[in-house]
PDB file of C-alpha atoms in Angstrom:
ATOM      1  CA  ALA A  27     116.402 107.899 109.935  1.00  0.00           C
ATOM      2  CA  GLN A  28     114.365 105.320 108.107  1.00  0.00           C
ATOM      3  CA  LYS A  29     114.930 101.606 108.440  1.00  0.00           C
ATOM      4  CA  ILE A  30     113.720  98.595 106.460  1.00  0.00           C
ATOM      5  CA  THR A  31     113.855  95.050 107.810  1.00  0.00           C
ATOM      6  CA  GLN A  32     113.583  91.982 105.612  1.00  0.00           C
ATOM      7  CA  THR A  33     113.894  88.946 107.848  1.00  0.00           C
ATOM      8  CA  GLN A  34     113.930  86.243 105.169  1.00  0.00           C
ATOM      9  CA  PRO A  35     117.369  85.987 103.565  1.00  0.00           C
ATOM     10  CA  GLY A  36     116.154  83.166 101.305  1.00  0.00           C
ATOM     11  CA  MET A  37     112.824  81.697 100.257  1.00  0.00           C
ATOM     12  CA  PHE A  38     111.823  78.731  98.129  1.00  0.00           C
ATOM     13  CA  VAL A  39     108.497  78.344  96.350  1.00  0.00           C
ATOM     14  CA  GLN A  40     107.143  75.841  93.880  1.00  0.00           C
ATOM     15  CA  GLU A  41     106.130  76.994  90.442  1.00  0.00           C
ATOM     16  CA  LYS A  42     102.505  78.197  90.268  1.00  0.00           C
ATOM     17  CA  GLU A  43     102.289  78.652  94.042  1.00  0.00           C
ATOM     18  CA  ALA A  44     101.935  81.995  95.822  1.00  0.00           C
ATOM     19  CA  VAL A  45     104.691  83.376  98.032  1.00  0.00           C
ATOM     20  CA  THR A  46     104.842  86.221 100.561  1.00  0.00           C
ATOM     21  CA  LEU A  47     108.013  88.209 101.128  1.00  0.00           C
ATOM     22  CA  ASP A  48     108.089  90.087 104.425  1.00  0.00           C
ATOM     23  CA  CYS A  49     109.019  93.715 104.947  1.00  0.00           C
ATOM     24  CA  THR A  50     108.713  95.922 108.016  1.00  0.00           C
ATOM     25  CA  TYR A  51     109.727  99.543 108.116  1.00  0.00           C
ATOM     26  CA  ASP A  52     110.412 102.223 110.652  1.00  0.00           C
ATOM     27  CA  THR A  53     109.860 105.896 109.998  1.00  0.00           C
ATOM     28  CA  SER A  54     108.439 108.713 112.070  1.00  0.00           C
ATOM     29  CA  ASP A  55     107.442 110.722 109.003  1.00  0.00           C
ATOM     30  CA  PRO A  56     103.716 110.453 108.163  1.00  0.00           C
ATOM     31  CA  SER A  57     104.246 110.922 104.425  1.00  0.00           C
ATOM     32  CA  TYR A  58     106.169 108.108 102.827  1.00  0.00           C
ATOM     33  CA  GLY A  59     106.020 105.483 100.139  1.00  0.00           C
ATOM     34  CA  LEU A  60     107.051 101.869  99.921  1.00  0.00           C
ATOM     35  CA  PHE A  61     108.608 100.245  96.894  1.00  0.00           C
ATOM     36  CA  TRP A  62     109.387  96.673  95.973  1.00  0.00           C
ATOM     37  CA  TYR A  63     112.124  95.976  93.450  1.00  0.00           C
ATOM     38  CA  LYS A  64     113.340  92.801  91.774  1.00  0.00           C
ATOM     39  CA  GLN A  65     117.046  92.417  91.084  1.00  0.00           C
ATOM     40  CA  PRO A  66     118.061  89.517  88.831  1.00  0.00           C
ATOM     41  CA  SER A  67     121.657  88.347  88.692  1.00  0.00           C
ATOM     42  CA  SER A  68     122.354  90.859  85.918  1.00  0.00           C
ATOM     43  CA  GLY A  69     122.056  93.637  88.487  1.00  0.00           C
ATOM     44  CA  GLU A  70     119.371  96.019  87.302  1.00  0.00           C
ATOM     45  CA  MET A  71     116.676  97.098  89.768  1.00  0.00           C
ATOM     46  CA  ILE A  72     113.256  96.402  88.310  1.00  0.00           C
ATOM     47  CA  PHE A  73     110.303  98.284  89.800  1.00  0.00           C
ATOM     48  CA  LEU A  74     107.440  96.000  90.835  1.00  0.00           C
ATOM     49  CA  ILE A  75     104.945  97.904  92.963  1.00  0.00           C
ATOM     50  CA  TYR A  76     104.442 101.071  95.010  1.00  0.00           C
ATOM     51  CA  GLN A  77     102.259 101.913  98.014  1.00  0.00           C
ATOM     52  CA  GLY A  78     101.815 105.412  99.392  1.00  0.00           C
ATOM     53  CA  SER A  79     101.274 105.897 103.112  1.00  0.00           C
ATOM     54  CA  TYR A  80      97.939 107.615 102.519  1.00  0.00           C
ATOM     55  CA  ASP A  81      96.647 105.069 100.036  1.00  0.00           C
ATOM     56  CA  GLN A  82      93.551 103.402 101.407  1.00  0.00           C
ATOM     57  CA  GLN A  83      93.696 100.302  99.264  1.00  0.00           C
ATOM     58  CA  ASN A  84      96.483  97.791  98.887  1.00  0.00           C
ATOM     59  CA  ALA A  85      98.425  98.211  95.672  1.00  0.00           C
ATOM     60  CA  THR A  86      98.255  95.548  92.972  1.00  0.00           C
ATOM     61  CA  GLU A  87     100.211  95.165  89.732  1.00  0.00           C
ATOM     62  CA  GLY A  88      99.418  92.017  87.801  1.00  0.00           C
ATOM     63  CA  ARG A  89     100.706  89.042  89.817  1.00  0.00           C
ATOM     64  CA  TYR A  90     102.136  91.344  92.484  1.00  0.00           C
ATOM     65  CA  SER A  91     100.172  92.702  95.412  1.00  0.00           C
ATOM     66  CA  LEU A  92     101.255  94.566  98.475  1.00  0.00           C
ATOM     67  CA  ASN A  93      99.771  93.661 101.858  1.00  0.00           C
ATOM     68  CA  PHE A  94     100.022  97.044 103.570  1.00  0.00           C
ATOM     69  CA  GLN A  95      99.363  97.097 107.313  1.00  0.00           C
ATOM     70  CA  LYS A  96     100.125 100.656 108.342  1.00  0.00           C
ATOM     71  CA  ALA A  97      99.624 100.234 112.094  1.00  0.00           C
ATOM     72  CA  ARG A  98     102.064  97.335 112.131  1.00  0.00           C
ATOM     73  CA  LYS A  99     104.431  99.141 109.721  1.00  0.00           C
ATOM     74  CA  SER A 100     104.385  96.140 107.468  1.00  0.00           C
ATOM     75  CA  ALA A 101     104.431  96.030 103.653  1.00  0.00           C
ATOM     76  CA  ASN A 102     104.651  92.430 102.513  1.00  0.00           C
ATOM     77  CA  LEU A 103     104.889  91.520  98.833  1.00  0.00           C
ATOM     78  CA  VAL A 104     102.678  88.712  97.580  1.00  0.00           C
ATOM     79  CA  ILE A 105     103.586  87.059  94.288  1.00  0.00           C
ATOM     80  CA  SER A 106     100.825  84.853  92.934  1.00  0.00           C
ATOM     81  CA  ALA A 107     101.314  81.964  90.498  1.00  0.00           C
ATOM     82  CA  SER A 108     105.105  81.969  90.761  1.00  0.00           C
ATOM     83  CA  GLN A 109     107.131  81.461  87.601  1.00  0.00           C
ATOM     84  CA  LEU A 110     110.697  80.255  87.133  1.00  0.00           C
ATOM     85  CA  GLY A 111     111.582  83.761  85.936  1.00  0.00           C
ATOM     86  CA  ASP A 112     110.624  85.154  89.338  1.00  0.00           C
ATOM     87  CA  SER A 113     113.823  83.709  90.804  1.00  0.00           C
ATOM     88  CA  ALA A 114     115.785  86.787  91.862  1.00  0.00           C
ATOM     89  CA  MET A 115     116.646  89.059  94.768  1.00  0.00           C
ATOM     90  CA  TYR A 116     113.763  91.168  96.047  1.00  0.00           C
ATOM     91  CA  PHE A 117     114.208  94.454  97.877  1.00  0.00           C
ATOM     92  CA  CYS A 118     111.773  96.520  99.887  1.00  0.00           C
ATOM     93  CA  ALA A 119     112.495 100.245 100.132  1.00  0.00           C
ATOM     94  CA  VAL A 120     110.989 103.288 101.824  1.00  0.00           C
ATOM     95  CA  ILE A 121     110.999 106.837 100.532  1.00  0.00           C
ATOM     96  CA  LEU A 122     110.000 110.070 102.269  1.00  0.00           C
ATOM     97  CA  THR A 123     107.757 111.837  99.832  1.00  0.00           C
ATOM     98  CA  GLY A 124     108.419 115.297 101.202  1.00  0.00           C
ATOM     99  CA  GLY A 125     112.188 115.205 101.107  1.00  0.00           C
ATOM    100  CA  GLY A 126     114.976 114.486  98.677  1.00  0.00           C
ATOM    101  CA  ASN A 127     113.346 111.254  97.612  1.00  0.00           C
ATOM    102  CA  LYS A 128     116.271 109.037  98.455  1.00  0.00           C
ATOM    103  CA  LEU A 129     115.398 105.386  98.935  1.00  0.00           C
ATOM    104  CA  THR A 130     116.323 103.360 102.009  1.00  0.00           C
ATOM    105  CA  PHE A 131     116.549  99.662 101.184  1.00  0.00           C
ATOM    106  CA  GLY A 132     116.358  96.476 103.183  1.00  0.00           C
ATOM    107  CA  THR A 133     118.900  93.682 102.866  1.00  0.00           C
ATOM    108  CA  GLY A 134     116.751  91.738 100.451  1.00  0.00           C
ATOM    109  CA  THR A 135     115.242  88.263 100.091  1.00  0.00           C
ATOM    110  CA  GLN A 136     116.614  85.749  97.594  1.00  0.00           C
ATOM    111  CA  LEU A 137     113.668  83.931  96.024  1.00  0.00           C
ATOM    112  CA  LYS A 138     114.121  80.612  94.252  1.00  0.00           C
ATOM    113  CA  VAL A 139     111.224  79.181  92.260  1.00  0.00           C
ATOM    114  CA  GLU A 140     111.389  75.422  91.807  1.00  0.00           C
ATOM    115  CA  LEU A 141     109.631  73.041  89.434  1.00  0.00           C
TER     116      LEU A 141
ATOM    117  CA  ASP B  20     113.978 107.095  75.503  1.00  0.00           C
ATOM    118  CA  THR B  21     115.884 103.943  76.365  1.00  0.00           C
ATOM    119  CA  GLY B  22     115.946 104.462  80.130  1.00  0.00           C
ATOM    120  CA  VAL B  23     118.880 105.175  82.419  1.00  0.00           C
ATOM    121  CA  SER B  24     122.234 104.237  80.908  1.00  0.00           C
ATOM    122  CA  GLN B  25     125.410 103.551  82.835  1.00  0.00           C
ATOM    123  CA  ASP B  26     128.877 103.131  81.463  1.00  0.00           C
ATOM    124  CA  PRO B  27     130.916 101.016  81.831  1.00  0.00           C
ATOM    125  CA  ARG B  28     129.000  97.939  82.954  1.00  0.00           C
ATOM    126  CA  HIS B  29     132.087  96.424  84.511  1.00  0.00           C
ATOM    127  CA  LYS B  30     135.379  97.933  85.632  1.00  0.00           C
ATOM    128  CA  ILE B  31     138.395  96.187  87.087  1.00  0.00           C
ATOM    129  CA  THR B  32     141.067  98.462  88.463  1.00  0.00           C
ATOM    130  CA  LYS B  33     144.168  98.216  90.561  1.00  0.00           C
ATOM    131  CA  ARG B  34     144.176  99.612  94.059  1.00  0.00           C
ATOM    132  CA  GLY B  35     145.250 103.224  94.064  1.00  0.00           C
ATOM    133  CA  GLN B  36     143.982 104.013  90.570  1.00  0.00           C
ATOM    134  CA  ASN B  37     141.254 106.540  89.814  1.00  0.00           C
ATOM    135  CA  VAL B  38     138.034 105.487  88.118  1.00  0.00           C
ATOM    136  CA  THR B  39     135.141 107.430  86.645  1.00  0.00           C
ATOM    137  CA  PHE B  40     131.643 106.196  85.919  1.00  0.00           C
ATOM    138  CA  ARG B  41     129.019 107.855  83.793  1.00  0.00           C
ATOM    139  CA  CYS B  42     125.249 107.931  84.103  1.00  0.00           C
ATOM    140  CA  ASP B  43     122.839 109.206  81.466  1.00  0.00           C
ATOM    141  CA  PRO B  44     119.386 109.672  82.993  1.00  0.00           C
ATOM    142  CA  ILE B  45     116.048 109.702  81.249  1.00  0.00           C
ATOM    143  CA  SER B  46     116.140 112.986  79.362  1.00  0.00           C
ATOM    144  CA  GLU B  47     113.272 114.810  81.041  1.00  0.00           C
ATOM    145  CA  HIS B  48     114.196 113.705  84.567  1.00  0.00           C
ATOM    146  CA  ASN B  49     115.589 116.525  86.681  1.00  0.00           C
ATOM    147  CA  ARG B  50     116.693 114.397  89.639  1.00  0.00           C
ATOM    148  CA  LEU B  51     119.612 112.002  89.520  1.00  0.00           C
ATOM    149  CA  TYR B  52     120.754 109.684  92.299  1.00  0.00           C
ATOM    150  CA  TRP B  53     123.824 107.544  92.957  1.00  0.00           C
ATOM    151  CA  TYR B  54     123.687 104.429  95.121  1.00  0.00           C
ATOM    152  CA  ARG B  55     126.303 101.859  96.114  1.00  0.00           C
ATOM    153  CA  GLN B  56     125.483  98.193  96.628  1.00  0.00           C
ATOM    154  CA  THR B  57     127.953  95.829  98.238  1.00  0.00           C
ATOM    155  CA  LEU B  58     127.619  92.061  98.086  1.00  0.00           C
ATOM    156  CA  GLY B  59     124.653  90.751 100.033  1.00  0.00           C
ATOM    157  CA  GLN B  60     123.299  94.189 100.867  1.00  0.00           C
ATOM    158  CA  GLY B  61     120.665  96.523  99.543  1.00  0.00           C
ATOM    159  CA  PRO B  62     121.693  99.689  97.717  1.00  0.00           C
ATOM    160  CA  GLU B  63     122.790 102.595  99.909  1.00  0.00           C
ATOM    161  CA  PHE B  64     122.273 106.222  98.985  1.00  0.00           C
ATOM    162  CA  LEU B  65     125.385 108.208  98.090  1.00  0.00           C
ATOM    163  CA  THR B  66     124.242 111.516  96.634  1.00  0.00           C
ATOM    164  CA  TYR B  67     121.627 113.209  94.505  1.00  0.00           C
ATOM    165  CA  PHE B  68     121.291 116.119  92.116  1.00  0.00           C
ATOM    166  CA  GLN B  69     118.401 118.295  91.174  1.00  0.00           C
ATOM    167  CA  ASN B  70     119.337 119.627  87.766  1.00  0.00           C
ATOM    168  CA  GLU B  71     123.019 120.560  88.141  1.00  0.00           C
ATOM    169  CA  ALA B  72     122.897 121.218  91.896  1.00  0.00           C
ATOM    170  CA  GLN B  73     124.176 118.517  94.241  1.00  0.00           C
ATOM    171  CA  LEU B  74     121.668 118.754  97.081  1.00  0.00           C
ATOM    172  CA  GLU B  75     122.669 115.959  99.434  1.00  0.00           C
ATOM    173  CA  LYS B  76     125.692 113.774 100.108  1.00  0.00           C
ATOM    174  CA  SER B  77     125.764 110.723 102.342  1.00  0.00           C
ATOM    175  CA  ARG B  78     128.455 110.197 104.957  1.00  0.00           C
ATOM    176  CA  LEU B  79     129.403 107.188 102.799  1.00  0.00           C
ATOM    177  CA  LEU B  80     130.723 109.633 100.219  1.00  0.00           C
ATOM    178  CA  SER B  81     134.257 110.095 101.491  1.00  0.00           C
ATOM    179  CA  ASP B  82     136.546 112.812 100.177  1.00  0.00           C
ATOM    180  CA  ARG B  83     137.885 110.327  97.627  1.00  0.00           C
ATOM    181  CA  PHE B  84     134.501 110.364  95.917  1.00  0.00           C
ATOM    182  CA  SER B  85     133.221 113.203  93.795  1.00  0.00           C
ATOM    183  CA  ALA B  86     130.120 113.463  91.668  1.00  0.00           C
ATOM    184  CA  GLU B  87     129.155 116.045  89.100  1.00  0.00           C
ATOM    185  CA  ARG B  88     126.245 116.812  86.851  1.00  0.00           C
ATOM    186  CA  PRO B  89     127.619 119.755  84.914  1.00  0.00           C
ATOM    187  CA  LYS B  90     124.709 120.700  82.673  1.00  0.00           C
ATOM    188  CA  GLY B  91     121.918 118.982  84.491  1.00  0.00           C
ATOM    189  CA  SER B  92     122.006 116.072  82.082  1.00  0.00           C
ATOM    190  CA  PHE B  93     124.527 113.232  82.479  1.00  0.00           C
ATOM    191  CA  SER B  94     126.460 112.692  85.706  1.00  0.00           C
ATOM    192  CA  THR B  95     129.882 111.319  86.547  1.00  0.00           C
ATOM    193  CA  LEU B  96     131.053 109.644  89.733  1.00  0.00           C
ATOM    194  CA  GLU B  97     134.799 109.603  90.278  1.00  0.00           C
ATOM    195  CA  ILE B  98     136.643 107.574  92.876  1.00  0.00           C
ATOM    196  CA  GLN B  99     140.219 108.584  93.523  1.00  0.00           C
ATOM    197  CA  ARG B 100     142.878 106.282  94.973  1.00  0.00           C
ATOM    198  CA  THR B 101     140.581 103.268  94.903  1.00  0.00           C
ATOM    199  CA  GLU B 102     140.628 100.808  97.784  1.00  0.00           C
ATOM    200  CA  GLN B 103     139.464  97.195  97.883  1.00  0.00           C
ATOM    201  CA  GLY B 104     136.515  98.294 100.003  1.00  0.00           C
ATOM    202  CA  ASP B 105     135.268 100.346  97.066  1.00  0.00           C
ATOM    203  CA  SER B 106     134.437  97.134  95.212  1.00  0.00           C
ATOM    204  CA  ALA B 107     130.680  97.272  94.711  1.00  0.00           C
ATOM    205  CA  MET B 108     127.886  97.847  92.240  1.00  0.00           C
ATOM    206  CA  TYR B 109     127.312 101.554  91.627  1.00  0.00           C
ATOM    207  CA  LEU B 110     123.731 102.248  90.629  1.00  0.00           C
ATOM    208  CA  CYS B 111     122.344 105.415  89.132  1.00  0.00           C
ATOM    209  CA  ALA B 112     118.677 106.351  89.162  1.00  0.00           C
ATOM    210  CA  SER B 113     116.690 109.273  87.867  1.00  0.00           C
ATOM    211  CA  SER B 114     113.260 110.704  88.505  1.00  0.00           C
ATOM    212  CA  LEU B 115     111.074 113.683  87.838  1.00  0.00           C
ATOM    213  CA  LEU B 116     110.483 115.938  90.822  1.00  0.00           C
ATOM    214  CA  GLY B 117     107.171 114.928  92.361  1.00  0.00           C
ATOM    215  CA  ALA B 118     106.742 111.811  90.229  1.00  0.00           C
ATOM    216  CA  LEU B 119     107.823 108.904  92.412  1.00  0.00           C
ATOM    217  CA  LEU B 120     106.591 106.229  90.041  1.00  0.00           C
ATOM    218  CA  ASP B 121     109.066 107.506  87.435  1.00  0.00           C
ATOM    219  CA  TYR B 122     111.994 106.524  89.689  1.00  0.00           C
ATOM    220  CA  THR B 123     114.113 104.451  87.296  1.00  0.00           C
ATOM    221  CA  PHE B 124     117.400 102.650  87.871  1.00  0.00           C
ATOM    222  CA  GLY B 125     120.164 101.941  85.434  1.00  0.00           C
ATOM    223  CA  SER B 126     121.844  98.558  85.125  1.00  0.00           C
ATOM    224  CA  GLY B 127     124.761  99.630  87.288  1.00  0.00           C
ATOM    225  CA  THR B 128     128.534  99.631  87.045  1.00  0.00           C
ATOM    226  CA  ARG B 129     130.219  96.756  88.823  1.00  0.00           C
ATOM    227  CA  LEU B 130     133.610  97.853  90.176  1.00  0.00           C
ATOM    228  CA  THR B 131     136.253  95.375  91.249  1.00  0.00           C
ATOM    229  CA  VAL B 132     139.392  96.719  92.897  1.00  0.00           C
ATOM    230  CA  VAL B 133     142.286  94.255  92.864  1.00  0.00           C
TER     231      VAL B 133
END
């Protein structure tokens, strides 16, 4: 079974600063993908960024980048130039690309952006 | 297409009552997933469909839970004899087989059992 660990229950960052949200994963399958989602208080899961296990380069999407360290089974999310609207819950998730494509989520990190 | 739609957004029910939720996926997506998210936790997989076939069910899906996707389009999730422990956000997602980046969630149905 797959497992995701997010060790930071809560994080604070000042507006315009960068912040790193940690994620480690455990899977024995060589073919997998890693997602990061943002969940505001309204509840919807908003896709941020995806990294495949065979991707050579770290994924980037605008202000979001994924620091993928495969040997350490780490997939940290970096948010640059934080904005007040970034305040939300952030989830890391792993998916096995050869199977039923169900996601296994971590417990999340609550990010608060302050002025 | 307006994305994945879930109805209702909120449901309050008395313990012991039956409830049914609906999910309308993105029209061309052939896979549909149900997840449950309790307070302070990440979503947990419940079940998924490929077209109308239910291909996997989690152990979390007790015999009080049933899901259907009768024509391979919308899906319903029914909970019979609700318990307070069923209080959670129920999230639906859809995707196209082989297209992971199309994995899209709905806004969820928040169930409160009183």
